[in-house]
Tab-separated table of C-alpha atoms and ligand atoms in Angstrom:
chain	number	residue	atom	x	y	z
D	14	MET	CA	79.550	78.323	93.419
D	15	LYS	CA	80.333	76.697	90.088
D	16	ALA	CA	83.384	77.804	88.096
D	17	MET	CA	82.615	79.372	84.691
D	18	ASN	CA	86.045	78.622	83.360
D	19	GLU	CA	89.163	76.929	84.606
D	20	ALA	CA	92.689	75.944	83.616
D	21	THR	CA	95.418	73.941	85.294
D	22	VAL	CA	99.134	73.930	84.571
D	23	ALA	CA	101.928	71.915	86.163
D	24	PHE	CA	105.584	72.854	85.930
D	25	LEU	CA	108.961	72.103	87.504
D	26	SER	CA	110.271	74.185	90.390
D	27	ARG	CA	112.861	75.920	88.224
D	28	SER	CA	113.286	79.635	88.793
D	29	ALA	CA	112.525	80.321	85.099
D	30	ASN	CA	108.979	79.083	85.758
D	31	GLU	CA	108.235	81.895	88.199
D	32	SER	CA	107.700	84.283	85.275
D	33	PHE	CA	105.916	81.529	83.316
D	34	ALA	CA	103.369	81.147	86.124
D	35	ARG	CA	102.909	84.878	86.666
D	36	THR	CA	102.335	85.502	82.937
D	37	THR	CA	100.009	82.499	82.594
D	38	ALA	CA	97.842	83.755	85.451
D	39	ALA	CA	97.726	87.229	83.871
D	40	CYS	CA	96.723	85.740	80.475
D	41	PHE	CA	93.919	83.731	82.079
D	42	ALA	CA	92.741	86.796	84.013
D	43	ALA	CA	92.628	88.848	80.789
D	44	GLN	CA	89.145	87.493	79.932
D	45	LEU	CA	87.817	89.533	82.884
D	46	ASP	CA	89.225	92.746	81.420
D	47	PRO	CA	91.114	93.634	84.613
D	48	THR	CA	92.738	97.014	85.196
D	49	LEU	CA	96.524	97.223	84.997
D	50	GLU	CA	96.606	97.506	88.769
D	51	GLU	CA	94.526	94.348	89.181
D	52	VAL	CA	96.779	92.420	86.786
D	53	ASN	CA	99.893	93.622	88.576
D	54	ASP	CA	98.497	92.649	91.978
D	55	ILE	CA	97.667	89.152	90.695
D	56	LYS	CA	101.108	88.753	89.122
D	57	THR	CA	102.820	89.842	92.330
D	58	ALA	CA	100.822	87.390	94.446
D	59	VAL	CA	101.484	84.476	92.047
D	60	SER	CA	105.141	85.362	91.946
D	61	GLU	CA	105.402	85.224	95.767
D	62	ALA	CA	103.557	81.913	96.011
D	63	VAL	CA	105.548	80.211	93.253
D	64	THR	CA	108.858	81.549	94.582
D	65	ASN	CA	107.995	79.976	97.942
D	66	CYS	CA	107.542	76.589	96.262
D	67	ILE	CA	110.835	76.962	94.425
D	68	VAL	CA	112.935	78.065	97.413
D	69	HIS	CA	111.181	76.530	100.433
D	70	ALA	CA	109.095	73.539	99.310
D	71	TYR	CA	111.880	71.951	97.247
D	72	PRO	CA	115.070	73.395	98.788
D	73	ASP	CA	117.589	70.966	97.273
D	74	SER	CA	115.659	69.261	94.519
D	75	LEU	CA	113.261	69.903	91.669
D	76	GLY	CA	109.613	69.107	92.201
D	77	LEU	CA	106.288	69.736	90.563
D	78	ILE	CA	104.185	72.812	91.177
D	79	GLN	CA	100.557	72.852	90.102
D	80	MET	CA	98.644	76.048	89.476
D	81	ARG	CA	94.874	75.913	89.076
D	82	LEU	CA	93.034	78.997	87.873
D	83	ARG	CA	89.283	79.278	88.238
D	84	LEU	CA	86.849	81.960	87.305
D	85	PHE	CA	83.469	82.399	88.996
D	86	GLU	CA	80.319	84.139	87.800
D	87	ASP	CA	80.722	86.981	90.287
D	88	HIS	CA	84.033	87.938	88.593
D	89	THR	CA	86.159	86.294	91.254
D	90	LEU	CA	89.431	84.787	90.122
D	91	GLU	CA	90.723	81.933	92.276
D	92	ILE	CA	94.343	80.832	92.063
D	93	GLN	CA	95.487	77.666	93.767
D	94	ILE	CA	99.205	76.889	93.939
D	95	LYS	CA	100.147	73.468	95.181
D	96	ASP	CA	103.430	71.697	95.882
D	97	LYS	CA	104.382	68.302	97.262
D	98	GLY	CA	107.394	69.611	99.118
D	99	VAL	CA	108.546	69.818	102.735
D	100	GLY	CA	105.401	71.485	104.081
D	101	ILE	CA	105.033	74.089	106.840
D	102	PRO	CA	104.931	72.898	110.488
D	103	ASP	CA	103.199	76.033	111.826
D	104	VAL	CA	101.205	77.936	109.213
D	105	GLU	CA	100.008	80.637	111.590
D	106	GLN	CA	103.594	81.506	112.505
D	107	ALA	CA	104.767	81.309	108.858
D	108	ARG	CA	102.104	83.850	107.816
D	109	LYS	CA	103.331	86.482	110.263
D	110	PRO	CA	105.129	89.468	108.736
D	111	MET	CA	108.949	89.089	108.817
D	112	TYR	CA	108.851	85.413	109.776
D	113	THR	CA	111.302	83.507	107.598
D	114	THR	CA	113.306	80.300	107.656
D	115	GLY	CA	115.217	81.611	104.644
D	116	GLY	CA	117.989	83.453	106.481
D	117	GLU	CA	119.503	86.772	105.412
D	118	GLU	CA	118.340	86.788	101.782
D	119	ARG	CA	114.630	86.547	102.625
D	120	SER	CA	112.529	89.180	104.324
D	121	GLY	CA	109.616	86.983	105.376
D	122	MET	CA	107.082	89.203	103.617
D	123	GLY	CA	105.715	86.842	100.947
D	124	PHE	CA	102.509	85.785	102.692
D	125	THR	CA	101.907	89.337	103.912
D	126	ILE	CA	102.178	90.593	100.314
D	127	MET	CA	99.803	87.866	99.019
D	128	GLU	CA	97.330	88.758	101.746
D	129	SER	CA	97.389	92.471	101.033
D	130	PHE	CA	97.226	92.179	97.228
D	131	MET	CA	94.422	89.614	97.171
D	132	ASP	CA	90.978	89.519	98.835
D	133	LEU	CA	91.548	86.103	100.417
D	134	LEU	CA	94.535	83.928	101.274
D	135	LYS	CA	94.211	80.383	102.557
D	136	VAL	CA	97.219	78.218	103.382
D	137	ARG	CA	96.918	74.484	103.990
D	138	SER	CA	100.023	72.476	104.685
D	139	THR	CA	101.160	69.101	105.968
D	140	PRO	CA	104.810	68.556	106.866
D	141	GLU	CA	106.525	66.236	104.365
D	142	LYS	CA	103.391	66.172	102.192
D	143	GLY	CA	103.201	69.675	100.821
D	144	THR	CA	101.421	72.983	100.772
D	145	THR	CA	98.403	74.438	98.996
D	146	VAL	CA	97.942	78.187	98.804
D	147	THR	CA	94.535	79.452	97.661
D	148	MET	CA	94.006	83.108	96.770
D	149	ARG	CA	90.958	84.951	95.518
D	150	ARG	CA	90.577	88.323	93.923
D	151	ARG	CA	87.359	89.971	92.776
D	152	ILE	CA	87.859	91.790	89.487
D	153	SER	CA	85.927	95.029	88.948
D	154	ARG	CA	83.314	95.118	86.202
D	155	ARG	CA	84.029	97.831	83.683
D	156	MET	CA	81.803	99.400	81.025
D	157	GLY	CA	82.341	97.583	77.755
D	158	GLY	CA	84.343	94.875	79.459
D	159	ALA	CA	83.841	91.141	79.186
D	160	GLY	CA	80.702	89.945	80.551
G	224	LIG	N1	105.456	76.344	99.747
G	224	LIG	C1	106.134	76.328	100.912
G	224	LIG	N2	106.700	75.175	101.367
G	224	LIG	C2	107.379	75.146	102.539
G	224	LIG	N3	107.548	76.223	103.339
G	224	LIG	C3	107.018	77.391	102.941
G	224	LIG	C4	106.282	77.513	101.714
G	224	LIG	N4	105.866	78.790	101.600
G	224	LIG	C5	106.302	79.429	102.692
G	224	LIG	N5	107.002	78.617	103.506
G	224	LIG	C6	107.572	78.960	104.841
G	224	LIG	O1	106.938	80.148	105.305
G	224	LIG	C7	107.918	81.155	105.560
G	224	LIG	C8	107.332	82.518	105.253
G	224	LIG	O2	107.099	82.660	103.848
G	224	LIG	P1	107.101	84.132	103.207
G	224	LIG	O3	106.900	84.009	101.741
G	224	LIG	O4	106.161	84.982	103.977
G	224	LIG	O5	108.571	84.668	103.523
G	224	LIG	P2	109.956	84.205	102.868
G	224	LIG	O6	109.719	83.387	101.646
G	224	LIG	O7	110.764	83.577	103.950
G	224	LIG	O8	110.620	85.596	102.484
G	224	LIG	P3	110.241	86.518	101.203
G	224	LIG	O9	108.975	85.949	100.595
G	224	LIG	O10	110.021	87.888	101.761
G	224	LIG	O11	111.408	86.394	100.285
G	224	LIG	C9	109.122	80.756	104.735
G	224	LIG	O12	110.327	81.268	105.256
G	224	LIG	C10	109.065	79.228	104.814
G	224	LIG	O13	109.593	78.764	106.038
G	225	LIG	MG1	108.405	84.026	100.176
């Protein structure tokens, strides 16, 4: 399927950019006239994915995070969040609820939240090379809404 529209942003893994990414994704999604619930779900999922890059991918340094937003004709929004950080040795294990390498301050629920708030979650990772998280969410068509 060909994307109707797309946008890519790259930003440093500073914690201030978590809200930048979440708001940017919401602004891009606005052209689909999403419900408040849909926007909030998307923002939550982006927030979890970007926080993971900030805290896990680049634990003691700053690195680049790339977010690609794509919109398809069937009203699906695809969000891809990519880092070039430490990577995940066992993705299947990392996706399990309550699995964390983050110690006491983390609950290990990030991937579980992304999975439940979005229609699809794909995680590809190579240790020492980085991680790419792809999420999709179908936005409902509303009367009078965009296209
Ligand atoms: N981008 C990433 N780079 C490297 N490791 C990651 C990345 N994202 C997730 N992980 C690994 O997967 C584990 C599970 O991630 P998840 O978001 O589910 O939980 P968490 O971040 O540990 O806790 P929480 O999200 O609840 O604060 C992390 O503890 C970390 O080991
Ligand atoms: Mg997390």
